[in-house]
Amino acid sequence: MANMFDLSGRVAIVTGGNGGIGLGIAEALAEQGCAVSIWGRNAEKNAAAETRLRAFSDKVQSIVCDVAVRDQTEQATEATLKQFGRIDGCFANAGIGGGGRTPFAERTEEDWRRMFSVNLDGVFHAFQPVVRHMVARASQGDGFGRLVATSSMASLFGTARNEHYAASKSAINSLIQALAVEHARYGVTANAILPGWINTEMTEGLQANDKFMAAAVPRIPVRRFGQPKDFGGIGVYLMSQASAYHTGDCIVIDGGYSIF
Ligand code: NAP
């Protein structure tokens, strides 16, 4: 039987692919033969991640792109198409954390807007040009597409002092369901990944907080923070033919935290 996870000939974008969860996904995709275009703001992080990805494949590209800015995602989409000729999947993974210290009563307008501009507008900006390309391709008889957004376990819980982050991620869950229904006819699936506590730059402060770790880790059945590479499997599955009938889902990857 052919390898149902072989991604040869496929092309995927991973926003926020220069580190953390995004790089974990990008590495696994590259290892399965997928061409990968990683988008991030920081050119040095992009270059370092590109070097790591080249250990798996030479079909790698990195683009400096702020997903909060519409023109930049339009240009990055064009640059990806120019390099690889097609786009089969988009992992809208770039995001910022909320800090978790400021009470809602003190949340500034600026802070609120910044959160939504990256975590929600950024998904809209990344997906829309890609969807146009996928729908156009489907009309030529080549219907295949994968839209994947990184949401959060925080969208399921009452996340005190991080309500703007949680709300931005809940909005992603609804967006994904709508996109899944609208685009199924084009062979395009849409799913959200909801990570739990993961060892990345975003959680460095928490991991250095002994009190937090002593309280949180025993509540994770797997008894550890997740690692970026724990997202490789779900990335490859969602990008592959194996997930053709799996759409509109919010897939929790949290070591069991949310059911314990
Ligand atoms: P991370 O290591 O801080 O990575 C964030 C990534 O997003 C970086 O590649 C960063 O690159 C990129 N990014 C941030 N703002 C951007 C922007 N405006 N435009 C383009 N790229 C941008 O954190 P992570 O934990 O891997 O986070 C990845 C996703 O997982 C986020 O959506 C986050 O909310 C979600 N998540 C994380 C956890 C966790 O425990 N770590 C839990 C649940 C959900 P540049 O700095 O170069 O732009």
Coordinates of C-alpha atoms and ligand atoms in Angstrom, one line a residue:
M1 CA 0.0 0.0 0.0
A2 CA 1.3 3.5 -0.8
N3 CA 2.4 5.6 2.1
M4 CA -0.7 7.6 3.0
F5 CA 1.5 10.2 4.7
D6 CA 3.8 10.8 1.8
L7 CA 3.7 14.6 1.1
S8 CA 5.9 14.6 -2.1
G9 CA 4.6 17.2 -4.5
R10 CA 2.7 19.1 -1.8
V11 CA 3.4 22.7 -0.8
A12 CA 2.6 24.1 2.6
I13 CA 2.8 27.5 4.3
V14 CA 3.5 27.6 8.0
T15 CA 3.1 31.1 9.5
G16 CA 5.2 31.4 12.7
G17 CA 7.2 28.6 11.2
N18 CA 10.6 29.9 12.4
G19 CA 10.2 28.6 16.0
G20 CA 8.2 26.7 18.5
I21 CA 5.1 24.7 17.4
G22 CA 5.3 26.1 13.8
L23 CA 8.8 24.8 13.4
G24 CA 7.9 21.4 14.9
I25 CA 5.2 21.2 12.2
A26 CA 7.4 22.5 9.4
E27 CA 10.2 20.0 10.2
A28 CA 7.8 17.0 10.1
L29 CA 6.2 18.2 6.8
A30 CA 9.6 18.6 5.2
E31 CA 10.7 15.2 6.4
Q32 CA 7.7 13.7 4.5
G33 CA 8.7 15.4 1.3
C34 CA 6.5 18.5 1.5
A35 CA 7.8 21.8 0.2
V36 CA 7.6 24.3 3.0
S37 CA 7.4 28.1 3.1
I38 CA 7.8 29.5 6.6
W39 CA 6.6 33.1 7.4
G40 CA 7.8 35.1 10.4
R41 CA 8.7 38.7 11.2
N42 CA 12.3 38.1 12.4
A43 CA 14.8 37.6 9.5
E44 CA 17.4 36.0 11.7
K45 CA 15.0 33.4 13.2
N46 CA 13.7 32.7 9.7
A47 CA 17.3 32.1 8.4
A48 CA 18.1 29.8 11.4
A49 CA 14.9 27.8 10.9
E50 CA 15.5 27.5 7.2
T51 CA 18.9 26.0 7.9
R52 CA 17.3 23.5 10.2
L53 CA 14.7 22.6 7.6
R54 CA 17.3 22.1 4.9
A55 CA 18.5 19.0 6.9
F56 CA 15.3 17.4 5.7
S57 CA 14.7 19.0 2.3
D58 CA 15.9 21.6 -0.2
K59 CA 12.3 22.6 -1.0
V60 CA 12.3 25.3 1.7
Q61 CA 11.6 29.0 1.7
S62 CA 11.4 31.6 4.4
I63 CA 9.7 34.9 4.1
V64 CA 9.7 38.0 6.3
C65 CA 6.0 38.6 6.8
D66 CA 3.9 40.2 9.5
V67 CA 0.6 38.4 9.3
A68 CA -1.2 41.4 11.0
V69 CA -0.6 43.3 7.7
R70 CA -2.7 42.3 4.8
D71 CA -0.3 43.5 2.0
Q72 CA 2.4 41.4 3.5
T73 CA 0.5 38.1 3.4
E74 CA -0.7 38.9 -0.1
Q75 CA 3.0 39.4 -1.2
A76 CA 4.1 36.3 0.8
T77 CA 1.5 34.2 -1.0
E78 CA 2.7 35.4 -4.3
A79 CA 6.3 34.7 -3.4
T80 CA 5.4 31.2 -2.3
L81 CA 3.5 30.5 -5.6
K82 CA 6.4 31.9 -7.6
Q83 CA 8.9 29.6 -5.8
F84 CA 6.8 26.4 -5.7
G85 CA 4.0 26.9 -8.3
R86 CA 1.1 25.9 -6.0
I87 CA -0.1 25.9 -2.4
D88 CA -1.8 22.8 -0.9
G89 CA -1.9 23.8 2.7
C90 CA -1.7 26.7 5.0
F91 CA -0.9 26.4 8.7
A92 CA -2.0 29.7 10.2
N93 CA 0.0 29.2 13.4
A94 CA 1.6 32.6 14.1
G95 CA 0.4 34.1 17.4
I96 CA 1.3 36.1 20.4
G97 CA 0.5 35.3 24.1
G98 CA -1.4 37.4 26.5
G99 CA 0.9 37.5 29.5
G100 CA -1.9 36.6 31.9
R101 CA -1.2 39.3 34.5
T102 CA -3.4 42.3 33.5
P103 CA -6.9 42.3 35.0
F104 CA -9.7 42.8 32.4
A105 CA -10.6 46.2 34.0
E106 CA -7.2 47.5 33.1
R107 CA -6.9 46.0 29.6
T108 CA -6.0 48.8 27.2
E109 CA -7.6 49.3 23.8
E110 CA -4.2 49.0 22.3
D111 CA -3.4 45.7 24.0
W112 CA -6.8 44.3 22.9
R113 CA -6.4 45.4 19.3
R114 CA -2.8 44.1 19.0
M115 CA -4.0 40.7 20.2
F116 CA -6.7 40.4 17.6
S117 CA -4.6 41.9 14.9
V118 CA -2.1 39.1 15.1
N119 CA -4.1 36.1 16.5
L120 CA -7.3 36.5 14.5
D121 CA -6.7 39.0 11.6
G122 CA -3.4 37.2 11.0
V123 CA -5.4 34.0 10.3
F124 CA -7.8 35.8 8.0
H125 CA -4.9 37.5 6.2
A126 CA -3.0 34.2 5.7
F127 CA -6.0 32.1 4.7
Q128 CA -7.8 34.4 2.2
P129 CA -5.3 34.7 -0.6
V130 CA -4.5 30.9 -0.2
V131 CA -8.2 30.0 -0.4
R132 CA -8.6 32.1 -3.6
H133 CA -5.8 30.0 -5.1
M134 CA -7.3 26.7 -3.9
V135 CA -10.7 27.5 -5.2
A136 CA -9.3 28.6 -8.6
R137 CA -7.3 25.3 -8.8
A138 CA -10.4 23.3 -7.9
S139 CA -12.3 24.9 -10.8
Q140 CA -9.5 23.4 -13.0
G141 CA -10.1 19.9 -11.7
D142 CA -7.4 20.0 -9.0
G143 CA -9.4 20.3 -5.8
F144 CA -7.2 19.8 -2.7
G145 CA -6.5 22.1 0.2
R146 CA -5.8 22.1 3.9
L147 CA -6.5 25.0 6.1
V148 CA -5.1 24.6 9.7
A149 CA -5.1 27.2 12.4
T150 CA -3.4 27.0 15.7
S151 CA -6.0 27.8 18.3
S152 CA -5.5 27.0 22.0
M153 CA -6.8 25.0 24.9
A154 CA -7.4 28.5 26.4
S155 CA -10.4 28.7 24.1
L156 CA -12.1 26.0 26.1
F157 CA -11.5 27.4 29.6
G158 CA -12.2 30.5 31.6
T159 CA -8.7 32.0 31.1
A160 CA -8.6 34.8 33.7
R161 CA -6.5 37.8 32.9
N162 CA -6.0 36.5 29.4
E163 CA -9.5 37.0 28.1
H164 CA -8.3 38.7 24.9
Y165 CA -6.1 35.8 24.1
A166 CA -8.9 33.3 24.8
A167 CA -11.4 35.2 22.8
S168 CA -9.0 35.5 19.8
K169 CA -8.6 31.7 19.9
S170 CA -12.3 30.9 20.3
A171 CA -13.0 33.0 17.3
I172 CA -10.5 30.8 15.4
N173 CA -12.6 27.7 16.3
S174 CA -15.7 29.3 14.8
L175 CA -13.9 30.5 11.8
I176 CA -12.6 27.0 11.1
Q177 CA -16.0 25.5 11.3
A178 CA -17.4 28.1 8.8
L179 CA -14.5 27.6 6.4
A180 CA -14.9 23.8 6.6
V181 CA -18.5 23.9 5.5
E182 CA -18.0 26.5 2.8
H183 CA -15.0 24.9 1.2
A184 CA -15.7 21.1 1.4
R185 CA -17.0 21.2 -2.2
Y186 CA -13.5 22.2 -3.3
G187 CA -11.7 19.4 -1.6
V188 CA -10.5 21.8 1.0
T189 CA -10.6 20.8 4.7
A190 CA -10.3 23.2 7.7
N191 CA -9.3 22.2 11.2
A192 CA -8.0 23.9 14.3
I193 CA -5.2 22.5 16.5
L194 CA -5.7 23.3 20.2
P195 CA -2.3 22.9 22.0
G196 CA -2.1 22.6 25.8
W197 CA 1.0 23.6 27.7
I198 CA 3.9 23.5 25.3
N199 CA 7.6 24.2 25.7
T200 CA 8.2 27.2 23.5
E201 CA 9.4 30.8 23.8
M202 CA 5.8 31.8 24.5
T203 CA 5.8 29.9 27.8
E204 CA 9.4 30.6 28.9
G205 CA 8.1 32.8 31.8
L206 CA 5.8 30.1 33.0
Q207 CA 8.4 27.4 32.8
A208 CA 10.7 29.5 35.0
N209 CA 8.0 29.8 37.6
D210 CA 8.4 26.9 40.0
K211 CA 5.1 27.5 41.7
F212 CA 3.2 27.4 38.5
M213 CA 5.1 24.3 37.3
A214 CA 4.5 22.5 40.6
A215 CA 0.7 23.2 40.2
A216 CA 0.4 22.6 36.4
V217 CA 2.5 19.6 35.6
P218 CA 0.7 17.1 37.9
R219 CA -2.5 18.1 36.2
I220 CA -1.2 16.9 32.8
P221 CA -1.7 13.1 32.6
V222 CA 1.3 12.7 30.4
R223 CA 3.3 14.5 33.2
R224 CA 5.3 16.9 31.1
F225 CA 4.9 20.0 28.9
G226 CA 4.5 19.2 25.2
Q227 CA 7.4 19.8 22.8
P228 CA 7.2 21.4 19.4
K229 CA 7.9 18.0 17.8
D230 CA 4.7 16.6 19.4
F231 CA 2.9 18.6 16.7
G232 CA 4.7 17.0 13.8
G233 CA 2.3 14.0 13.6
I234 CA -0.9 16.1 13.6
G235 CA 0.7 18.4 11.0
V236 CA 1.6 15.6 8.6
Y237 CA -1.8 13.9 9.1
L238 CA -3.8 17.0 8.4
M239 CA -1.7 17.8 5.3
S240 CA -2.0 14.3 4.0
Q241 CA -4.6 12.3 2.0
A242 CA -5.3 10.4 5.2
S243 CA -7.3 13.3 6.6
A244 CA -9.5 13.8 3.5
Y245 CA -12.7 13.1 5.5
H246 CA -11.7 15.0 8.7
T247 CA -12.9 18.6 8.7
G248 CA -14.3 21.3 10.9
D249 CA -12.7 19.8 14.0
C250 CA -11.0 21.4 17.0
I251 CA -8.2 18.9 17.7
V252 CA -6.9 19.1 21.3
I253 CA -3.2 18.1 21.7
D254 CA -2.6 18.7 25.4
G255 CA -1.3 15.5 27.0
G256 CA -4.7 15.0 28.5
Y257 CA -4.8 18.2 30.5
S258 CA -8.3 19.3 29.5
I259 CA -10.0 15.9 30.4
F260 CA -8.2 15.4 33.7
Ligands
NAP1 P1 6.5 31.0 19.8 O1 7.7 30.1 19.9 O2 6.6 32.3 20.5 O3 6.2 31.2 18.3 C1 5.4 32.2 17.8 C2 5.7 32.3 16.3 O4 4.8 33.2 15.7 C3 7.1 32.7 15.9 O5 7.5 32.0 14.8 C4 6.9 34.2 15.6 O6 7.9 34.6 14.7 C5 5.5 34.2 14.9 N1 4.8 35.4 15.0 C6 4.4 36.1 16.1 N2 3.8 37.3 15.7 C7 3.8 37.3 14.3 C8 3.3 38.1 13.3 N3 2.7 39.3 13.6 N4 3.5 37.8 12.0 C9 4.2 36.7 11.7 N5 4.6 35.8 12.6 C10 4.5 36.1 13.9 O7 5.2 30.4 20.4 P2 4.4 29.0 20.1 O8 4.1 28.5 21.4 O9 5.2 28.1 19.1 O10 3.1 29.6 19.4 C11 2.6 29.1 18.2 C12 1.1 29.1 18.2 O11 0.7 28.2 19.2 C13 0.5 30.5 18.6 O12 -0.6 30.8 17.8 C14 0.1 30.3 20.1 O13 -1.0 31.1 20.5 C15 -0.3 28.8 20.1 N6 -0.3 28.1 21.3 C16 0.8 28.0 22.1 C17 0.8 27.3 23.3 C18 2.0 27.1 24.2 O14 1.8 26.6 25.3 N7 3.2 27.4 23.7 C19 -0.4 26.8 23.8 C20 -1.6 27.0 23.0 C21 -1.5 27.7 21.8 P3 8.5 36.1 14.7 O15 8.7 36.5 16.1 O16 9.7 36.0 13.8 O17 7.4 36.9 14.0

